[in-house]
Coordinates of C-alpha atoms in Angstrom, one line a residue:
M18 CA 13.0 -159.3 53.8
S19 CA 12.5 -160.9 50.6
A20 CA 15.7 -162.4 49.4
D21 CA 14.1 -160.2 46.4
A22 CA 14.8 -156.7 48.0
E23 CA 18.8 -158.3 49.3
T24 CA 19.5 -158.7 45.9
S25 CA 18.6 -155.1 45.2
L26 CA 20.4 -154.2 47.2
S27 CA 24.2 -155.4 45.6
A28 CA 24.9 -152.7 45.0
P29 CA 24.4 -149.6 47.6
P30 CA 25.4 -146.3 47.6
P31 CA 28.6 -145.6 49.4
S32 CA 27.2 -142.7 51.9
L33 CA 25.8 -146.0 53.6
D34 CA 27.6 -148.1 56.1
R35 CA 26.9 -151.8 57.2
Q36 CA 25.5 -151.4 59.9
Q37 CA 22.8 -149.5 57.5
R38 CA 22.8 -151.2 54.9
W39 CA 22.1 -154.7 56.4
R40 CA 18.8 -152.8 58.2
L41 CA 17.9 -152.0 54.8
V42 CA 17.8 -155.4 54.4
L43 CA 16.8 -157.3 57.1
G44 CA 13.5 -154.7 57.5
D45 CA 11.5 -152.8 60.4
E46 CA 12.2 -156.4 63.0
A47 CA 15.8 -154.8 62.9
D48 CA 15.7 -151.5 64.1
A49 CA 16.8 -152.9 67.5
S50 CA 20.4 -154.4 67.0
C51 CA 20.5 -151.7 63.7
G52 CA 18.9 -149.0 65.0
K53 CA 16.3 -146.3 62.7
P54 CA 17.3 -145.6 59.5
S55 CA 17.6 -141.3 58.4
G56 CA 17.6 -139.4 56.1
G57 CA 19.1 -140.4 52.7
A58 CA 18.4 -144.9 54.3
L59 CA 14.7 -143.8 55.5
E60 CA 13.9 -142.5 51.7
M61 CA 15.0 -146.1 50.4
D62 CA 14.3 -148.0 53.6
R63 CA 10.1 -146.8 52.8
A64 CA 10.9 -147.7 49.1
L65 CA 11.9 -150.6 49.1
A66 CA 9.1 -151.2 52.0
A67 CA 6.7 -150.8 50.2
L68 CA 7.8 -153.4 46.9
Y69 CA 8.4 -156.6 49.5
D70 CA 7.3 -155.8 53.0
A71 CA 4.1 -157.9 53.2
D72 CA 2.6 -156.3 55.8
G73 CA 4.6 -152.7 55.8
P74 CA 2.9 -149.4 54.8
G75 CA 3.0 -149.9 50.8
R76 CA 0.2 -151.9 52.6
G77 CA -1.9 -149.1 53.0
G78 CA -1.2 -146.9 50.8
S79 CA 1.7 -146.6 49.4
A80 CA 2.7 -148.3 45.3
R81 CA 0.8 -151.3 46.5
V82 CA -3.0 -149.4 45.0
G83 CA -1.5 -150.6 41.9
G84 CA -4.7 -151.6 41.1
S85 CA -7.1 -148.3 41.9
G86 CA -7.9 -145.1 40.1
R87 CA -5.3 -143.0 42.6
G88 CA -3.1 -145.9 42.7
A89 CA -0.6 -144.1 39.2
P90 CA 0.8 -140.9 40.6
T91 CA 1.4 -142.9 43.8
V92 CA 4.0 -145.5 41.9
V93 CA 4.9 -143.0 39.3
R94 CA 6.2 -141.4 42.2
W95 CA 7.6 -144.6 43.6
L96 CA 8.6 -144.9 40.2
G97 CA 10.9 -141.9 40.4
D98 CA 12.5 -142.1 44.5
I99 CA 13.9 -146.0 43.6
R100 CA 15.2 -143.7 40.9
Q101 CA 17.2 -141.5 42.8
Y102 CA 17.1 -143.2 45.0
F103 CA 19.5 -146.9 44.7
P104 CA 21.6 -147.3 41.2
A105 CA 20.8 -148.4 37.4
S106 CA 21.0 -151.6 37.5
V107 CA 19.1 -152.7 41.1
V108 CA 16.5 -150.2 39.4
Q109 CA 16.0 -152.2 36.8
V110 CA 15.6 -155.5 39.2
M111 CA 13.2 -153.7 41.0
Q112 CA 10.9 -153.1 38.7
K113 CA 10.2 -155.7 37.3
D114 CA 9.5 -156.9 40.8
A115 CA 7.4 -154.5 41.2
L116 CA 5.3 -155.7 37.7
Q117 CA 4.7 -158.9 39.2
R118 CA 3.4 -158.0 43.0
L119 CA 2.3 -153.9 42.4
R120 CA 0.3 -154.8 39.7
L121 CA 1.7 -152.0 37.4
N122 CA 0.3 -154.4 34.6
E123 CA -2.7 -153.0 34.9
M124 CA -1.0 -148.4 35.6
L125 CA 1.5 -149.0 32.3
L126 CA -1.3 -148.8 30.4
Q127 CA -1.1 -144.5 30.8
P128 CA 1.5 -142.0 29.0
E129 CA 2.3 -140.6 32.8
M130 CA 3.6 -143.9 33.9
L131 CA 5.2 -145.5 30.7
D132 CA 7.0 -141.3 31.2
A133 CA 8.0 -142.6 35.1
V134 CA 10.1 -145.9 34.2
Q135 CA 12.8 -146.4 33.7
P136 CA 12.8 -148.7 29.9
D137 CA 14.4 -152.5 29.9
V138 CA 14.9 -156.0 28.7
H139 CA 10.8 -156.6 30.8
L140 CA 9.7 -153.4 30.7
V141 CA 9.4 -154.8 27.0
A142 CA 8.5 -158.1 27.0
S143 CA 5.5 -156.0 29.6
L144 CA 4.5 -154.0 26.8
V145 CA 4.5 -156.6 24.1
S146 CA 2.2 -158.4 25.9
L147 CA -0.7 -156.4 26.8
S148 CA -0.2 -154.2 23.0
R149 CA -3.5 -155.1 22.5
A150 CA -4.9 -153.9 25.5
I151 CA -2.8 -149.9 25.5
P152 CA -5.6 -147.5 24.9
A153 CA -5.0 -145.2 21.5
G154 CA -3.2 -142.1 23.6
T155 CA -1.1 -144.8 24.9
K156 CA 0.8 -146.7 21.7
E157 CA 2.4 -143.5 21.2
T158 CA 4.9 -143.8 24.0
A159 CA 4.9 -147.7 23.7
R160 CA 6.6 -147.3 20.8
R161 CA 8.7 -144.4 22.2
V162 CA 10.0 -146.9 25.4
V163 CA 10.3 -150.0 23.0
R164 CA 12.1 -148.3 20.1
Q165 CA 14.8 -147.5 23.2
V166 CA 15.5 -149.8 24.0
V167 CA 15.5 -152.3 21.0
D168 CA 18.0 -148.9 19.9
E169 CA 19.5 -149.6 23.4
L170 CA 19.6 -153.4 22.7
M171 CA 21.2 -153.2 18.4
K172 CA 24.4 -150.5 19.8
R173 CA 25.4 -153.2 22.3
L174 CA 24.4 -156.8 19.3
E175 CA 24.1 -155.9 16.7
E176 CA 28.1 -156.1 15.7
P177 CA 29.1 -158.6 17.6
L178 CA 26.4 -161.0 16.6
R179 CA 27.2 -159.8 12.4
S180 CA 31.3 -160.2 13.1
A181 CA 31.0 -163.7 14.4
V182 CA 28.3 -164.5 11.7
T183 CA 30.5 -163.2 8.7
G184 CA 33.4 -164.4 10.1
A185 CA 31.7 -168.4 9.8
L186 CA 30.8 -167.8 6.7
D187 CA 34.5 -166.7 5.3
R188 CA 35.8 -169.8 6.3
S189 CA 33.8 -171.8 5.8
T190 CA 33.7 -171.3 2.6
R191 CA 37.2 -170.3 2.2
N192 CA 39.0 -171.9 -1.5
R193 CA 41.6 -173.7 -2.7
R194 CA 41.7 -171.8 -6.3
P195 CA 41.1 -168.6 -5.9
R196 CA 41.3 -165.5 -7.9
H197 CA 43.2 -162.5 -7.2
S198 CA 40.8 -161.1 -5.4
E199 CA 39.2 -163.4 -3.7
I200 CA 43.0 -164.5 -1.8
D201 CA 43.6 -163.9 2.2
W202 CA 46.1 -162.3 2.3
H203 CA 47.5 -162.3 5.5
R204 CA 47.3 -166.1 6.1
T205 CA 48.2 -167.0 2.4
L206 CA 51.7 -165.2 3.4
R207 CA 51.5 -166.7 6.9
A208 CA 51.0 -170.5 5.2
N209 CA 53.9 -169.8 3.1
L210 CA 56.6 -168.1 5.5
R211 CA 59.1 -171.0 4.4
H212 CA 59.1 -169.8 1.3
W213 CA 61.0 -166.7 1.8
Q214 CA 63.0 -166.0 -0.3
P215 CA 65.9 -163.5 0.9
E216 CA 67.8 -163.1 -2.3
L217 CA 64.0 -161.4 -3.9
R218 CA 63.5 -160.6 -0.8
T219 CA 60.3 -161.8 -1.3
V220 CA 57.7 -165.0 -0.3
I221 CA 57.4 -167.0 -3.6
P222 CA 53.8 -169.6 -2.1
E223 CA 53.2 -172.3 -3.0
R224 CA 49.6 -172.6 -2.3
L225 CA 47.0 -170.1 -1.8
H226 CA 44.1 -169.4 0.1
G227 CA 41.5 -167.6 -0.9
H228 CA 38.1 -166.1 1.2
G229 CA 34.7 -168.3 -0.3
R230 CA 33.9 -167.1 -4.0
K231 CA 30.8 -164.4 -3.9
S232 CA 27.0 -166.2 -4.1
R233 CA 24.4 -164.9 -5.6
R234 CA 22.2 -167.0 -3.6
P235 CA 22.1 -167.3 0.6
Q236 CA 24.9 -169.2 1.8
R237 CA 23.2 -170.3 5.1
E238 CA 19.0 -170.2 6.4
V239 CA 18.5 -169.5 9.1
I240 CA 15.1 -170.6 11.1
L241 CA 14.5 -168.9 14.4
C242 CA 11.0 -170.2 15.5
I243 CA 10.2 -168.6 18.9
D244 CA 7.5 -169.6 21.8
Q245 CA 5.3 -166.7 23.0
S246 CA 4.4 -167.8 25.8
G247 CA 3.7 -165.8 29.5
S248 CA 7.8 -167.1 29.9
M249 CA 9.9 -166.8 27.2
A250 CA 8.8 -162.9 27.1
A251 CA 12.2 -162.0 27.4
S252 CA 13.6 -164.4 25.3
V253 CA 10.7 -163.3 22.3
V254 CA 12.8 -159.5 22.2
Y255 CA 15.8 -160.8 22.0
S256 CA 14.7 -163.3 19.1
S257 CA 13.6 -160.3 17.8
I258 CA 16.4 -158.2 17.7
F259 CA 19.1 -161.1 16.6
G260 CA 16.4 -161.7 13.8
A261 CA 17.0 -158.9 12.1
V262 CA 20.6 -158.5 12.8
L263 CA 20.5 -161.9 10.6
A264 CA 18.3 -160.7 8.2
S265 CA 20.3 -157.8 7.0
L266 CA 22.7 -159.8 6.0
P267 CA 23.3 -160.9 2.4
A268 CA 25.2 -164.5 3.2
V269 CA 22.4 -165.5 5.3
S270 CA 18.4 -166.2 4.5
T271 CA 15.9 -165.7 7.9
K272 CA 12.2 -166.5 8.9
L273 CA 11.0 -165.2 12.3
V274 CA 7.8 -167.4 13.2
V275 CA 6.4 -167.2 16.7
F276 CA 3.9 -169.9 17.8
D277 CA 1.3 -170.8 21.0
T278 CA -1.8 -173.1 19.9
E279 CA -1.1 -171.1 16.0
V280 CA 1.4 -170.1 14.2
V281 CA 2.6 -166.7 13.2
D282 CA 5.0 -165.7 9.9
L283 CA 6.3 -162.7 10.7
S284 CA 9.3 -163.1 8.5
D285 CA 8.4 -160.0 6.6
Q286 CA 8.4 -157.7 9.1
L287 CA 11.8 -158.6 10.4
D288 CA 13.1 -154.8 9.0
D289 CA 12.2 -152.9 12.2
P290 CA 12.5 -155.6 15.2
V291 CA 10.2 -152.5 17.2
E292 CA 6.4 -153.7 14.7
L293 CA 7.6 -157.1 15.0
L294 CA 7.6 -157.2 18.8
F295 CA 3.7 -155.2 18.4
G296 CA 3.1 -158.6 16.1
V297 CA 3.5 -161.0 19.2
Q298 CA 1.0 -161.8 21.0
L299 CA 2.8 -163.2 24.7
G300 CA 0.6 -165.8 26.4
G301 CA -1.8 -168.5 25.3
G302 CA -0.6 -172.8 24.9
T303 CA 1.9 -174.2 23.3
D304 CA 1.0 -176.9 19.8
I305 CA 5.6 -176.7 19.7
G306 CA 5.0 -180.1 17.5
Q307 CA 3.1 -178.5 14.8
A308 CA 5.2 -175.3 14.8
V309 CA 8.1 -177.2 13.8
A310 CA 6.1 -179.5 11.1
Y311 CA 5.2 -174.9 9.4
C312 CA 8.8 -174.7 10.2
Q313 CA 10.1 -177.5 8.0
G314 CA 8.1 -177.0 5.5
L315 CA 10.0 -173.9 4.5
I316 CA 13.3 -175.2 4.6
R317 CA 14.6 -175.5 1.1
D318 CA 18.3 -176.6 1.5
P319 CA 18.5 -178.8 4.1
R320 CA 22.0 -179.0 5.0
N321 CA 22.8 -174.8 4.7
T322 CA 19.6 -174.4 6.9
I323 CA 19.8 -173.7 10.8
F324 CA 17.1 -174.5 12.9
V325 CA 16.9 -172.8 15.9
L326 CA 14.0 -173.8 18.5
I327 CA 13.1 -171.6 21.3
S328 CA 11.3 -172.8 23.9
D329 CA 11.5 -174.0 27.5
L330 CA 9.7 -177.4 25.4
I331 CA 6.6 -177.1 27.9
E332 CA 4.3 -179.4 25.5
G333 CA 0.2 -178.7 25.2
G334 CA 0.7 -180.3 21.8
V335 CA 1.2 -183.8 21.2
E336 CA 4.6 -184.6 21.9
Q337 CA 5.6 -187.3 20.1
R338 CA 4.6 -185.6 16.7
L339 CA 6.9 -183.2 17.9
L340 CA 9.6 -185.6 18.4
Q341 CA 8.5 -187.0 15.1
R342 CA 9.5 -183.9 13.2
A343 CA 13.0 -182.9 15.0
A344 CA 13.6 -186.0 14.0
E345 CA 13.4 -186.0 10.6
L346 CA 14.7 -182.1 9.9
V347 CA 18.1 -184.0 10.8
G348 CA 17.9 -187.1 9.2
S349 CA 17.2 -184.7 6.5
G350 CA 20.7 -183.0 7.6
V351 CA 19.4 -179.7 9.0
Q352 CA 21.4 -178.2 11.8
C353 CA 18.4 -178.6 14.7
V354 CA 19.4 -176.7 18.1
A355 CA 16.9 -175.9 22.2
L356 CA 17.8 -173.1 23.3
L357 CA 15.7 -173.3 26.3
A358 CA 16.1 -169.3 27.1
L359 CA 17.7 -166.5 25.7
S360 CA 17.9 -164.3 28.0
D361 CA 20.2 -162.3 30.6
E362 CA 18.3 -164.6 33.6
G363 CA 19.6 -168.0 35.7
A364 CA 18.3 -171.4 34.8
P365 CA 15.0 -171.6 33.5
S366 CA 12.0 -173.5 33.8
Y367 CA 11.6 -176.7 31.1
D368 CA 10.2 -179.9 30.8
R369 CA 13.1 -181.7 30.7
Q370 CA 12.9 -185.3 29.6
I371 CA 11.7 -183.7 26.4
A372 CA 14.9 -181.9 26.5
A373 CA 16.4 -185.2 26.7
K374 CA 14.7 -186.9 24.5
L375 CA 15.4 -183.8 21.9
A376 CA 19.7 -183.8 22.3
G377 CA 19.2 -188.6 21.9
L378 CA 17.5 -187.2 18.6
G379 CA 20.8 -184.5 18.3
V380 CA 19.3 -182.1 19.1
P381 CA 21.0 -180.1 21.8
S382 CA 19.2 -178.0 24.8
F383 CA 20.3 -175.7 26.4
A384 CA 19.6 -172.2 27.9
C385 CA 21.6 -168.8 26.3
T386 CA 22.3 -165.6 27.4
P387 CA 21.7 -162.9 24.1
D388 CA 26.2 -162.5 24.1
A389 CA 26.6 -165.7 24.2
F390 CA 24.9 -165.9 21.1
P391 CA 27.3 -165.1 18.2
G392 CA 28.8 -167.6 19.1
L393 CA 26.1 -170.1 18.8
M394 CA 25.3 -168.9 15.5
A395 CA 28.7 -169.2 14.3
A396 CA 29.6 -172.7 15.9
A397 CA 26.4 -173.9 14.1
I398 CA 27.4 -172.0 10.9
R399 CA 31.0 -173.6 10.3
R400 CA 29.1 -177.3 11.7
E401 CA 30.8 -177.9 14.4
D402 CA 29.4 -179.4 16.9
V403 CA 26.9 -177.2 19.2
A404 CA 26.6 -179.3 21.9
G405 CA 30.2 -179.4 22.5
W406 CA 30.4 -176.2 22.0
A407 CA 27.5 -175.3 24.6
A408 CA 29.1 -177.5 27.2
Q409 CA 33.5 -175.0 26.6
Q410 CA 31.0 -172.5 27.5
G411 CA 29.5 -173.7 30.9
L412 CA 25.8 -173.8 29.2
V413 CA 24.8 -176.7 30.1
T414 CA 23.4 -178.9 27.9
S415 CA 20.0 -182.0 28.5
R416 CA 22.2 -185.5 27.9
A417 CA 19.7 -188.4 26.0

């Protein structure tokens, strides 16, 4: 059995003893040493075999009949089985593997299939990639599934990003001569405790510390430039969520651009990340330099702009044009970051040479998890060394 199957059993039900767990990991070849499974273990073994055994029962008539007319009911039953026998975290791993191994993409166009699967980021990415092929009768179901995942992600990610960004903006715009309504009382008192007057029972502050004055215009411009090639599917989902959160902050002007060989500006759809996702077309080639050139034309205040390129940097266009544009952005004062992935997965596959060249120009390149993204934005807003911040977080950065 593959390593994927072993990963899926990382959290086995407590009713299985150690020998039974090893039998499920190793497959039927271990019957002699571990014994044949029975009861619930047998059903778990059948579900795993249908997905992971190259010559197992799935090849003949189980979940592997993904492309036939009779496949959908079988796969729906299989999806129900894994939800019954495995915890949610394991179900998500198995569903992700099934999308690749069992050709489930074809059957996700059917409402009964969408009702059977457990929604997660990878399912949303698959639906987004199929958005132009989804039949009219299935579109509403697909939108409901995507909306469910988006809402769950917003609950998890919105407040950390909102707090990190607003806190960083407050600290970056503090002033030494605040009006009464702008005084940061906690910071002022801490800084002036040595001026405590016992006879008056009060602190006479020598210096006031205040929050930044409210500006009528955004204090920062953020441009998210997202590669919509197939390998970046999960990154597109998370980027859309973060883009919607940033766009809701009055102090931040947010633009979101997706690209393959063409560039599409989706900034006007940031108020609804579900509609935004259905406006993305995953797959196709890549021309990063053209996308960066377009984003360069959106910048109004370079020294207050944060440009985040989210791409594996596998350039299908002219590499030198990409590097030239990046150098121009850095030279103008734009703070640039290249995220090789914005997802929960580990180290992504990317073009290491281009990443190193961008790092040499002052554009740090590293993969980032969704949970780390708020900290990244806060560091960029405070104009910290983003490469140094990434190193402190244990995020491996590309070096020149």
